[in-house]
Amino acid sequence: DNLTKEQWISSLNKAKEVQNFISDQVYLSRKKDFENPFRQATYRSMAEMTAAIGTIEDNSFVKQVQDETKDFKKLIEEIKKRN
């Protein structure tokens, strides 16, 4: 069966919500890694840890997922304009 326009738009919105959730969870998961006391214990100071592994904002995987999420949301909006 075919989707109605409302069902299609609802599905697109849901896809956007799911992608946002994934992006948020990636960030929170990596943030937890950076805040892990056992990981921090391997460094003499937070400055040394930051110098060695960077910050959560500089994490390449987090950035990649955030960029992909931004692109996905743009694509969803473009698709919605076509209908």
CSV table of N, CA and C in Angstrom, one decimal:
chain,number,residue,atom,x,y,z
A,1,ASP,N,0.8,-1.2,0.0
A,1,ASP,CA,0.0,0.0,0.0
A,1,ASP,C,0.9,1.3,0.0
A,2,ASN,N,0.3,2.3,-0.4
A,2,ASN,CA,1.0,3.6,-0.5
A,2,ASN,C,0.8,4.4,0.8
A,3,LEU,N,1.7,5.2,1.1
A,3,LEU,CA,1.6,6.1,2.3
A,3,LEU,C,0.9,7.3,1.9
A,4,THR,N,0.1,7.9,2.8
A,4,THR,CA,-0.5,9.2,2.6
A,4,THR,C,0.6,10.2,2.7
A,5,LYS,N,0.3,11.5,2.3
A,5,LYS,CA,1.3,12.5,2.5
A,5,LYS,C,1.6,12.7,3.9
A,6,GLU,N,0.6,12.7,4.8
A,6,GLU,CA,0.8,12.9,6.2
A,6,GLU,C,1.6,11.8,6.8
A,7,GLN,N,1.4,10.5,6.4
A,7,GLN,CA,2.2,9.4,6.9
A,7,GLN,C,3.7,9.6,6.4
A,8,TRP,N,3.9,10.0,5.2
A,8,TRP,CA,5.2,10.2,4.7
A,8,TRP,C,6.0,11.3,5.5
A,9,ILE,N,5.3,12.4,5.7
A,9,ILE,CA,5.9,13.5,6.4
A,9,ILE,C,6.2,13.0,7.9
A,10,SER,N,5.3,12.3,8.5
A,10,SER,CA,5.5,11.8,9.8
A,10,SER,C,6.7,10.9,9.9
A,11,SER,N,6.8,10.0,8.9
A,11,SER,CA,7.9,9.1,8.8
A,11,SER,C,9.3,9.8,8.7
A,12,LEU,N,9.3,10.9,7.8
A,12,LEU,CA,10.5,11.7,7.7
A,12,LEU,C,10.8,12.4,9.0
A,13,ASN,N,9.8,12.9,9.7
A,13,ASN,CA,10.1,13.5,11.0
A,13,ASN,C,10.6,12.5,12.0
A,14,LYS,N,10.1,11.3,12.0
A,14,LYS,CA,10.5,10.3,12.9
A,14,LYS,C,12.0,9.9,12.6
A,15,ALA,N,12.3,9.8,11.3
A,15,ALA,CA,13.7,9.5,10.9
A,15,ALA,C,14.6,10.6,11.5
A,16,LYS,N,14.2,11.8,11.4
A,16,LYS,CA,15.0,12.9,11.9
A,16,LYS,C,15.2,12.8,13.4
A,17,GLU,N,14.1,12.5,14.1
A,17,GLU,CA,14.2,12.3,15.6
A,17,GLU,C,15.2,11.1,15.9
A,18,VAL,N,15.1,10.0,15.2
A,18,VAL,CA,16.0,8.9,15.4
A,18,VAL,C,17.4,9.3,15.2
A,19,GLN,N,17.7,10.0,14.1
A,19,GLN,CA,19.1,10.5,13.9
A,19,GLN,C,19.6,11.4,15.0
A,20,ASN,N,18.7,12.3,15.4
A,20,ASN,CA,19.1,13.2,16.5
A,20,ASN,C,19.4,12.4,17.8
A,21,PHE,N,18.6,11.4,18.1
A,21,PHE,CA,18.8,10.5,19.2
A,21,PHE,C,20.2,9.8,19.1
A,22,ILE,N,20.5,9.3,17.9
A,22,ILE,CA,21.8,8.6,17.7
A,22,ILE,C,22.9,9.6,18.0
A,23,SER,N,22.8,10.8,17.4
A,23,SER,CA,23.9,11.8,17.6
A,23,SER,C,24.1,12.1,19.0
A,24,ASP,N,23.0,12.3,19.7
A,24,ASP,CA,23.0,12.7,21.2
A,24,ASP,C,23.7,11.6,22.0
A,25,GLN,N,23.3,10.3,21.7
A,25,GLN,CA,23.8,9.2,22.4
A,25,GLN,C,25.3,9.0,22.1
A,26,VAL,N,25.8,9.2,20.9
A,26,VAL,CA,27.2,9.1,20.6
A,26,VAL,C,27.9,10.1,21.4
A,27,TYR,N,27.4,11.4,21.5
A,27,TYR,CA,28.1,12.4,22.3
A,27,TYR,C,28.1,12.0,23.8
A,28,LEU,N,27.0,11.6,24.3
A,28,LEU,CA,27.0,11.2,25.7
A,28,LEU,C,27.9,10.0,26.0
A,29,SER,N,27.9,9.1,25.2
A,29,SER,CA,28.7,7.9,25.4
A,29,SER,C,30.2,8.3,25.4
A,30,ARG,N,30.6,9.1,24.4
A,30,ARG,CA,32.0,9.5,24.4
A,30,ARG,C,32.3,10.5,25.5
A,31,LYS,N,31.4,11.3,25.9
A,31,LYS,CA,31.6,12.2,27.1
A,31,LYS,C,31.9,11.4,28.3
A,32,LYS,N,31.1,10.3,28.5
A,32,LYS,CA,31.3,9.4,29.6
A,32,LYS,C,32.7,8.8,29.6
A,33,ASP,N,33.2,8.5,28.4
A,33,ASP,CA,34.5,7.9,28.3
A,33,ASP,C,35.6,9.0,28.8
A,34,PHE,N,35.4,10.2,28.4
A,34,PHE,CA,36.3,11.3,28.8
A,34,PHE,C,36.2,11.6,30.3
A,35,GLU,N,35.0,11.3,30.9
A,35,GLU,CA,34.9,11.6,32.3
A,35,GLU,C,35.2,10.4,33.2
A,36,ASN,N,35.5,9.3,32.6
A,36,ASN,CA,35.8,8.1,33.4
A,36,ASN,C,37.0,8.2,34.3
A,37,PRO,N,36.8,8.1,35.6
A,37,PRO,CA,38.0,8.2,36.5
A,37,PRO,C,39.1,7.3,36.3
A,38,PHE,N,38.8,6.1,35.8
A,38,PHE,CA,39.9,5.1,35.5
A,38,PHE,C,40.7,5.6,34.3
A,39,ARG,N,40.1,6.2,33.3
A,39,ARG,CA,40.8,6.7,32.2
A,39,ARG,C,41.6,7.9,32.6
A,40,GLN,N,41.0,8.8,33.4
A,40,GLN,CA,41.7,10.0,33.9
A,40,GLN,C,42.9,9.6,34.8
A,41,ALA,N,42.8,8.5,35.5
A,41,ALA,CA,43.9,8.1,36.4
A,41,ALA,C,45.2,7.8,35.7
A,42,THR,N,45.1,7.5,34.4
A,42,THR,CA,46.4,7.2,33.6
A,42,THR,C,47.2,8.5,33.3
A,43,TYR,N,46.6,9.6,33.5
A,43,TYR,CA,47.2,10.9,33.3
A,43,TYR,C,47.5,11.7,34.6
A,44,ARG,N,48.6,12.5,34.6
A,44,ARG,CA,49.0,13.2,35.8
A,44,ARG,C,48.0,14.4,36.0
A,45,SER,N,47.4,14.9,35.0
A,45,SER,CA,46.5,16.0,35.1
A,45,SER,C,45.5,16.1,34.0
A,46,MET,N,44.5,16.9,34.1
A,46,MET,CA,43.5,17.1,33.0
A,46,MET,C,44.2,17.7,31.8
A,47,ALA,N,45.2,18.6,32.1
A,47,ALA,CA,45.9,19.2,31.0
A,47,ALA,C,46.6,18.2,30.2
A,48,GLU,N,47.3,17.2,30.8
A,48,GLU,CA,48.0,16.2,30.1
A,48,GLU,C,47.0,15.3,29.4
A,49,MET,N,45.9,15.0,29.9
A,49,MET,CA,44.9,14.2,29.3
A,49,MET,C,44.4,14.9,28.0
A,50,THR,N,44.1,16.2,28.1
A,50,THR,CA,43.6,16.9,27.0
A,50,THR,C,44.7,17.0,25.9
A,51,ALA,N,45.9,17.2,26.3
A,51,ALA,CA,47.0,17.2,25.3
A,51,ALA,C,47.1,15.9,24.6
A,52,ALA,N,46.9,14.8,25.3
A,52,ALA,CA,47.1,13.4,24.7
A,52,ALA,C,45.9,13.0,23.9
A,53,ILE,N,44.6,13.2,24.4
A,53,ILE,CA,43.5,12.7,23.6
A,53,ILE,C,42.5,13.8,23.2
A,54,GLY,N,42.8,15.0,23.5
A,54,GLY,CA,41.9,16.1,23.1
A,54,GLY,C,40.7,16.2,24.0
A,55,THR,N,39.7,16.9,23.5
A,55,THR,CA,38.4,17.1,24.2
A,55,THR,C,37.3,16.4,23.5
A,56,ILE,N,36.2,16.3,24.2
A,56,ILE,CA,35.0,15.6,23.5
A,56,ILE,C,34.6,16.4,22.3
A,57,GLU,N,34.7,17.8,22.3
A,57,GLU,CA,34.3,18.6,21.2
A,57,GLU,C,35.3,18.4,20.0
A,58,ASP,N,36.5,17.9,20.3
A,58,ASP,CA,37.5,17.7,19.2
A,58,ASP,C,37.4,16.2,18.7
A,59,ASN,N,36.6,15.4,19.3
A,59,ASN,CA,36.6,13.9,19.0
A,59,ASN,C,36.1,13.8,17.5
A,60,SER,N,36.9,13.1,16.7
A,60,SER,CA,36.6,13.0,15.3
A,60,SER,C,35.3,12.2,15.0
A,61,PHE,N,35.1,11.2,15.8
A,61,PHE,CA,33.9,10.4,15.7
A,61,PHE,C,32.6,11.2,16.0
A,62,VAL,N,32.7,11.9,17.1
A,62,VAL,CA,31.6,12.8,17.5
A,62,VAL,C,31.3,13.8,16.4
A,63,LYS,N,32.4,14.4,15.9
A,63,LYS,CA,32.2,15.4,14.9
A,63,LYS,C,31.6,14.8,13.6
A,64,GLN,N,32.1,13.6,13.2
A,64,GLN,CA,31.6,12.9,12.1
A,64,GLN,C,30.1,12.7,12.2
A,65,VAL,N,29.6,12.1,13.3
A,65,VAL,CA,28.2,11.9,13.5
A,65,VAL,C,27.4,13.1,13.5
A,66,GLN,N,27.9,14.2,14.2
A,66,GLN,CA,27.2,15.5,14.2
A,66,GLN,C,27.1,16.0,12.8
A,67,ASP,N,28.1,15.9,12.0
A,67,ASP,CA,28.1,16.4,10.6
A,67,ASP,C,27.1,15.6,9.8
A,68,GLU,N,27.1,14.3,9.9
A,68,GLU,CA,26.2,13.4,9.2
A,68,GLU,C,24.8,13.7,9.6
A,69,THR,N,24.6,14.0,10.9
A,69,THR,CA,23.2,14.3,11.3
A,69,THR,C,22.7,15.6,10.7
A,70,LYS,N,23.6,16.6,10.7
A,70,LYS,CA,23.3,17.9,10.1
A,70,LYS,C,22.9,17.7,8.6
A,71,ASP,N,23.7,16.9,7.9
A,71,ASP,CA,23.4,16.7,6.5
A,71,ASP,C,22.1,15.9,6.3
A,72,PHE,N,21.9,14.9,7.2
A,72,PHE,CA,20.7,14.1,7.1
A,72,PHE,C,19.4,15.0,7.3
A,73,LYS,N,19.5,15.9,8.3
A,73,LYS,CA,18.4,16.8,8.6
A,73,LYS,C,18.1,17.7,7.4
A,74,LYS,N,19.2,18.2,6.7
A,74,LYS,CA,19.0,19.0,5.5
A,74,LYS,C,18.3,18.2,4.4
A,75,LEU,N,18.8,17.0,4.2
A,75,LEU,CA,18.2,16.1,3.2
A,75,LEU,C,16.7,15.9,3.5
A,76,ILE,N,16.3,15.6,4.7
A,76,ILE,CA,14.9,15.4,5.1
A,76,ILE,C,14.1,16.7,4.7
A,77,GLU,N,14.6,17.8,5.1
A,77,GLU,CA,13.9,19.1,4.8
A,77,GLU,C,13.7,19.3,3.2
A,78,GLU,N,14.8,18.9,2.5
A,78,GLU,CA,14.7,19.0,1.0
A,78,GLU,C,13.6,18.1,0.5
A,79,ILE,N,13.6,16.9,1.0
A,79,ILE,CA,12.6,15.9,0.6
A,79,ILE,C,11.2,16.4,0.9
A,80,LYS,N,11.0,16.9,2.1
A,80,LYS,CA,9.7,17.4,2.5
A,80,LYS,C,9.2,18.5,1.6
A,81,LYS,N,10.1,19.4,1.1
A,81,LYS,CA,9.7,20.5,0.2
A,81,LYS,C,9.2,20.0,-1.1
A,82,ARG,N,9.7,18.8,-1.5
A,82,ARG,CA,9.3,18.2,-2.8
A,82,ARG,C,7.8,17.8,-2.8
A,83,ASN,N,7.3,17.5,-1.6
A,83,ASN,CA,5.9,17.0,-1.5
A,83,ASN,C,4.9,18.0,-1.2
